[in-house]
Short mmCIF file of C-alpha atoms in Angstrom, two decimals:
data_model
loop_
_atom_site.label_atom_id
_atom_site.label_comp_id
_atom_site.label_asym_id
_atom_site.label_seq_id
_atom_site.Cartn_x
_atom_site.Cartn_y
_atom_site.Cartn_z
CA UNK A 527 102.58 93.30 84.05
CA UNK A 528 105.01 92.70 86.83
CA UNK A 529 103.23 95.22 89.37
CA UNK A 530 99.64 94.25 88.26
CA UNK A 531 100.12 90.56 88.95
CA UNK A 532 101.47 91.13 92.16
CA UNK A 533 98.25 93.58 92.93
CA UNK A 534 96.20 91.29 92.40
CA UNK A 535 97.91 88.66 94.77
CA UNK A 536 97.78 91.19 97.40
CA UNK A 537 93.87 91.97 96.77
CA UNK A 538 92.89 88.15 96.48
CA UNK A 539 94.91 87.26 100.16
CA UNK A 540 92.75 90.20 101.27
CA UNK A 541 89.09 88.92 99.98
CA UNK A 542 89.73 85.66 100.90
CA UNK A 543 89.99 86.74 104.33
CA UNK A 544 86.29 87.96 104.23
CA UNK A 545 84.54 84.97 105.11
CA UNK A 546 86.55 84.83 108.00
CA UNK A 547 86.33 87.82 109.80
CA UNK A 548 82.62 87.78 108.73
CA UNK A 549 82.34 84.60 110.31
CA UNK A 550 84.03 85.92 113.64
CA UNK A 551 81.61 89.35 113.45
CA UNK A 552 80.28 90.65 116.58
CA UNK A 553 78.45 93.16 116.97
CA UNK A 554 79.14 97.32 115.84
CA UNK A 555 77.69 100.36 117.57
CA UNK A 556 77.34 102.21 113.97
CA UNK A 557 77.40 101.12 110.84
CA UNK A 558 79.39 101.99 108.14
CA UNK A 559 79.72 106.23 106.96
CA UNK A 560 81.26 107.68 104.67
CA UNK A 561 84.26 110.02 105.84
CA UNK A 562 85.57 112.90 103.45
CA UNK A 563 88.16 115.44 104.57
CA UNK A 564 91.48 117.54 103.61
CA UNK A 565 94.73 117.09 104.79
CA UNK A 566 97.93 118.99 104.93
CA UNK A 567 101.66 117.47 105.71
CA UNK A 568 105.44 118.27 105.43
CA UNK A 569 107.54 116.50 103.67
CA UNK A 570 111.50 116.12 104.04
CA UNK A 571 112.99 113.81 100.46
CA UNK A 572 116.33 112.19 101.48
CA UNK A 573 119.02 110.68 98.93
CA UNK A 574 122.04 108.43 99.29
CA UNK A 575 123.77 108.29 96.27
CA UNK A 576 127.33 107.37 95.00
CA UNK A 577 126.86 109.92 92.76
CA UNK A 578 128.42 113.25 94.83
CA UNK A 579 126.06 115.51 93.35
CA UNK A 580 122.86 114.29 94.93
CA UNK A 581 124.33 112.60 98.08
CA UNK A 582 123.35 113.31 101.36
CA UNK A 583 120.86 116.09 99.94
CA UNK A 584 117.61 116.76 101.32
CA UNK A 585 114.56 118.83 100.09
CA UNK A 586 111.77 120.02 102.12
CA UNK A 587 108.14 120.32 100.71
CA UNK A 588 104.87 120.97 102.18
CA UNK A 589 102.08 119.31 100.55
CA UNK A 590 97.90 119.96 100.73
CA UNK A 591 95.18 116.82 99.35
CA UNK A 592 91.79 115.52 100.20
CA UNK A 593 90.55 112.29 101.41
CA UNK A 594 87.61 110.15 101.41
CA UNK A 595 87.03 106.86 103.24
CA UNK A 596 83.88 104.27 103.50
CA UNK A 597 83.74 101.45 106.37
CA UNK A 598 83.56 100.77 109.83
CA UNK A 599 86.89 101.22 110.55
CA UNK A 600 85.41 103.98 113.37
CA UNK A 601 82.58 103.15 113.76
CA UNK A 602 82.82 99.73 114.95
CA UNK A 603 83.48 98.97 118.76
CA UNK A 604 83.76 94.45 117.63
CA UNK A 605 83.96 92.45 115.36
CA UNK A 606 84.63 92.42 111.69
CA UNK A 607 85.44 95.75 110.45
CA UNK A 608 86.83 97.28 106.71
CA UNK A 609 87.74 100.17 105.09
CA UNK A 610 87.87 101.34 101.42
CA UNK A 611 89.55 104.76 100.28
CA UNK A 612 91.32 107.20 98.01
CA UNK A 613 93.25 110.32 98.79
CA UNK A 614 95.36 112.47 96.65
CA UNK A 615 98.33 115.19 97.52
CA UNK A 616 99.55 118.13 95.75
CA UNK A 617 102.65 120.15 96.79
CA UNK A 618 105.34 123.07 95.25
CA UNK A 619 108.15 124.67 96.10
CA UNK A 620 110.90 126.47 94.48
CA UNK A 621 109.81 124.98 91.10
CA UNK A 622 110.00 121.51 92.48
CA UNK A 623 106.33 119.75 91.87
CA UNK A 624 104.98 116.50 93.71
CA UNK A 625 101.71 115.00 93.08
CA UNK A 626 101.16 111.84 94.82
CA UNK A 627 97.85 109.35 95.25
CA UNK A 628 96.40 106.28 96.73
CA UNK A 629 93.52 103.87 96.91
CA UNK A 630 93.90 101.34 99.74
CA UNK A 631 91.35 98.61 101.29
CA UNK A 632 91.42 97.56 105.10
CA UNK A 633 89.91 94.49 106.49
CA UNK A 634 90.30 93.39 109.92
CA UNK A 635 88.70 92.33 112.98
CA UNK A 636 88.10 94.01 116.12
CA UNK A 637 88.16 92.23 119.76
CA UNK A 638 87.02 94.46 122.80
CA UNK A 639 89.69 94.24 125.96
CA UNK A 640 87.17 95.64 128.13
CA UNK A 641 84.59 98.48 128.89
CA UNK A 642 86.22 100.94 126.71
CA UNK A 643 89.16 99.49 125.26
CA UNK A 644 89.70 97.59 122.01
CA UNK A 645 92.00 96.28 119.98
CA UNK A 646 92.47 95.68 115.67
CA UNK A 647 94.21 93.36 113.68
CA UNK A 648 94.14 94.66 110.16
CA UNK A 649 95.18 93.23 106.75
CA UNK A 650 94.83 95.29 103.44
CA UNK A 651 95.94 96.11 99.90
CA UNK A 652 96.18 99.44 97.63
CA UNK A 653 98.24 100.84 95.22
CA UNK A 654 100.56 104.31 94.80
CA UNK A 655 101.26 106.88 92.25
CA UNK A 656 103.52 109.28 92.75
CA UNK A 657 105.15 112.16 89.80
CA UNK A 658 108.12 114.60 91.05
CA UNK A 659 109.25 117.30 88.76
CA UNK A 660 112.18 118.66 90.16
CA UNK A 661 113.57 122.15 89.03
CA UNK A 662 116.18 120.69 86.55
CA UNK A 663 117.77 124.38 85.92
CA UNK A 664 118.78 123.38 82.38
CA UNK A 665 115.46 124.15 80.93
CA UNK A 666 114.90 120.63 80.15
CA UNK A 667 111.43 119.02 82.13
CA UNK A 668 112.36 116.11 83.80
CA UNK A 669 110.05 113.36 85.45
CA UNK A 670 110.08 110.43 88.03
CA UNK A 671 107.38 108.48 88.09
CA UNK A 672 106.92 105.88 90.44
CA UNK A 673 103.71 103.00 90.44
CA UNK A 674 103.73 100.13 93.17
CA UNK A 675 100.70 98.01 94.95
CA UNK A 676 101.44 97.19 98.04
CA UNK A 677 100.12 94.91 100.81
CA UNK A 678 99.64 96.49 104.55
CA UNK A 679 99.81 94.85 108.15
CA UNK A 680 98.55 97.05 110.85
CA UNK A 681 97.50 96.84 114.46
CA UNK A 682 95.20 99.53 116.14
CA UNK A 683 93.90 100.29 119.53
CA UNK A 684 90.85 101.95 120.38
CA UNK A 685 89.59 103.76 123.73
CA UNK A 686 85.43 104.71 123.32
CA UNK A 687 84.74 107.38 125.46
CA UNK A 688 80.92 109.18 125.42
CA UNK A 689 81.85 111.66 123.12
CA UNK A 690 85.14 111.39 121.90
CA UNK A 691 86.60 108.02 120.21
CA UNK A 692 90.45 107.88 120.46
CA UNK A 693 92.55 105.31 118.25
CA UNK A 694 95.58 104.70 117.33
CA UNK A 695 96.94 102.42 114.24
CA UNK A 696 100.80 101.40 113.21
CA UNK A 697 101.99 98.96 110.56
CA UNK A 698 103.78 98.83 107.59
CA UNK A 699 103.32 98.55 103.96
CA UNK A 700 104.78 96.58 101.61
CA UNK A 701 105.40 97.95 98.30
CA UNK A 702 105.89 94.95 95.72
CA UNK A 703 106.37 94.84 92.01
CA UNK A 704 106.76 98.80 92.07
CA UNK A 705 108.10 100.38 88.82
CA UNK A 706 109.38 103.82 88.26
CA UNK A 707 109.51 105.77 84.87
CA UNK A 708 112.21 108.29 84.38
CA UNK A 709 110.92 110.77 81.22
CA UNK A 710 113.57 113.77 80.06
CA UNK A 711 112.44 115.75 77.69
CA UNK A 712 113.90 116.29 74.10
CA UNK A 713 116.24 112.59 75.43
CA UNK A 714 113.39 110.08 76.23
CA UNK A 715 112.36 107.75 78.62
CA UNK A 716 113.29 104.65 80.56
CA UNK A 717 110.98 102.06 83.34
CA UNK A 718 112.84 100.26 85.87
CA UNK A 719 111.49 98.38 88.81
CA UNK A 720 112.04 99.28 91.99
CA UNK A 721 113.18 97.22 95.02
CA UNK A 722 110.43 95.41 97.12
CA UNK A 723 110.42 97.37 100.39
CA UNK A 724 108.99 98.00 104.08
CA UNK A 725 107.20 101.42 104.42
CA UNK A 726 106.14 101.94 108.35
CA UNK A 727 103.38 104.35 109.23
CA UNK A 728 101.17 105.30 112.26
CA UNK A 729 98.54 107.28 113.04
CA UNK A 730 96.49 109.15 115.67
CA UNK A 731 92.87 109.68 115.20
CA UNK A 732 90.14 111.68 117.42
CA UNK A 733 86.44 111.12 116.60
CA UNK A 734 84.13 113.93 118.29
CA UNK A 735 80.21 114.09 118.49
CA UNK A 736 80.47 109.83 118.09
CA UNK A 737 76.57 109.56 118.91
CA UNK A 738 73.34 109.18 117.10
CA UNK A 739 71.48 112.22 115.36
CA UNK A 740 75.18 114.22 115.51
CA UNK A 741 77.40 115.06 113.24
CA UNK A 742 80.78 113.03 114.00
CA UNK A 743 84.27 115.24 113.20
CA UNK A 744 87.31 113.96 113.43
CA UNK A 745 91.39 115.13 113.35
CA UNK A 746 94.31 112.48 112.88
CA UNK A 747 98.33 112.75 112.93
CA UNK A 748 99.76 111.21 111.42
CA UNK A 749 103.78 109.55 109.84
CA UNK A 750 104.12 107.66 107.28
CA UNK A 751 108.11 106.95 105.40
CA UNK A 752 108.27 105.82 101.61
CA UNK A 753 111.37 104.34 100.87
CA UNK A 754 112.26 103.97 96.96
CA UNK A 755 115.45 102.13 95.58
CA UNK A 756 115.88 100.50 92.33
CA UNK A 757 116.09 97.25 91.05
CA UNK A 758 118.93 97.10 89.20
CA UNK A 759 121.86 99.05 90.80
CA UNK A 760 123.92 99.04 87.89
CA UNK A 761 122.41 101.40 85.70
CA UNK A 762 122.18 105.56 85.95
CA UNK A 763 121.41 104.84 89.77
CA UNK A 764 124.57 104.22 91.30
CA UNK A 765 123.14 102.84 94.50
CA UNK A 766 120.60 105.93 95.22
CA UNK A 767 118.29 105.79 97.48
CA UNK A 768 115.31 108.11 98.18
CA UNK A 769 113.44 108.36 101.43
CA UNK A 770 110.31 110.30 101.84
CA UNK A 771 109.69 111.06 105.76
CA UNK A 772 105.82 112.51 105.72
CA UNK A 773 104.48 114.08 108.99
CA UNK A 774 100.58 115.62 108.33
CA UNK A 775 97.49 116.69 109.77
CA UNK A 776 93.90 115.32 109.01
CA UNK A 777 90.50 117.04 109.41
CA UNK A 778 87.40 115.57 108.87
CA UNK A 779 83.66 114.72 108.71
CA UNK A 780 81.34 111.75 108.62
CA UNK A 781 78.08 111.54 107.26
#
């Protein structure tokens, strides 16, 4: 109940602001495509833990997904633009298992600088699932499940060449009213919340073929860190902390 009121919060602040940026709309050089593409990252999972077992330790994992976005994000070289999306990554190593996904909106607004140069503002809300199943060794499965909505605040900057549309976004997002589920099995089960916290990401896109009658393609880089902590630091946790560093690759289409 917790993490879908504060959802919600985050998605009303973020329609409200329609009317807005509508209001301040200029005009865009293409509207809005769709954008579907895979993606493929690494993944280094950090603890700090009083617990001696788990601190310090680190586990590498490369992961593989798909993507698909709507908007004008772009597309647009002014005014109001917006983005709506989901993407989804899989990875496995050593018996370790990570499935993660996401469904974010972006809304922002778009002011040219000059000729070629632009700049975003950009407001949104989404939500994230992630499972791990690490290799417990005892023969018992073991789950962590985390859920969280989150609110984002981003700024971009955009150079439109002829043929190739370079831009580059950074931000954060806020993870609020996040629970995560811990699930043994043949023991049980137990949801805590997690700690309210700052997630900063960033991200390098190139748009090719950005013209009419031709097929756009695009490739981004991209770094995003998910930090996780619980609520309550008095139970099982002992003061861990988990950090997710994500560096990944991006290739795509729009139609």
């Amino acid at each position: 109940m917790r993490s879908r009121n504060s959802l919600i919060k985050a998605s009303t602040f973020g329609v409200l602001l329609v009317p807005a940026f509508a209001f301040a709309q200029g005009t865009s050089s293409q509207g809005p495509m769709s954008h579907l593409g895979i993606k493929g990252s690494y993944n280094e999972y950090s603890s700090d833990s009083d617990i001696s077992q788990i601190d310090d330790s680190k586990e590498r994992m490369p992961t593989i997904g798909a993507f698909y976005n709507f908007g004008n994000k772009l597309t647009s070289q002014s005014g109001f633009i917006y983005q709506a999306g989901i993407e989804a990554n899989y990875g496995e190593k050593d018996d370790n298992e990570v499935r993660e996904a996401r469904g974010e909106i972006d809304l922002g607004l778009r002011a040219p600088l000059d000729n070629n140069f632009s700049a975003d503002f950009i407001v949104g809300a989404g939500y994230d699932w992630s499972r791990f199943e690490p290799d417990a060794g005892d023969g018992l499965e073991t789950r962590v499940t985390n859920e969280s909505p989150f609110a984002k605040l981003g700024l971009g900057l955009n150079h439109h060449g002829q043929t190739v549309t370079t831009r580059f976004e950074a931000g954060t997002r806020y993870s609020m009213g996040g629970e995560t589920k811990f699930r043994v099995e043949d023991v049980g089960s137990e949801t805590l919340d997690m700690q309210d916290k700052a997630n900063p990401y960033a991200e390098l896109t190139l748009l090719w073929n950005n013209r009419e009658n031709a097929m756009p393609i695009s490739a981004s880089l991209y770094y995003e860190r998910t930090n996780y902590e619980l609520d309550d630091a008095e139970l099982l946790t002992a003061n861990t902390k988990l950090e997710s560093d994500e560096v990944g690759l991006k290739l795509g289409m729009m139609f």
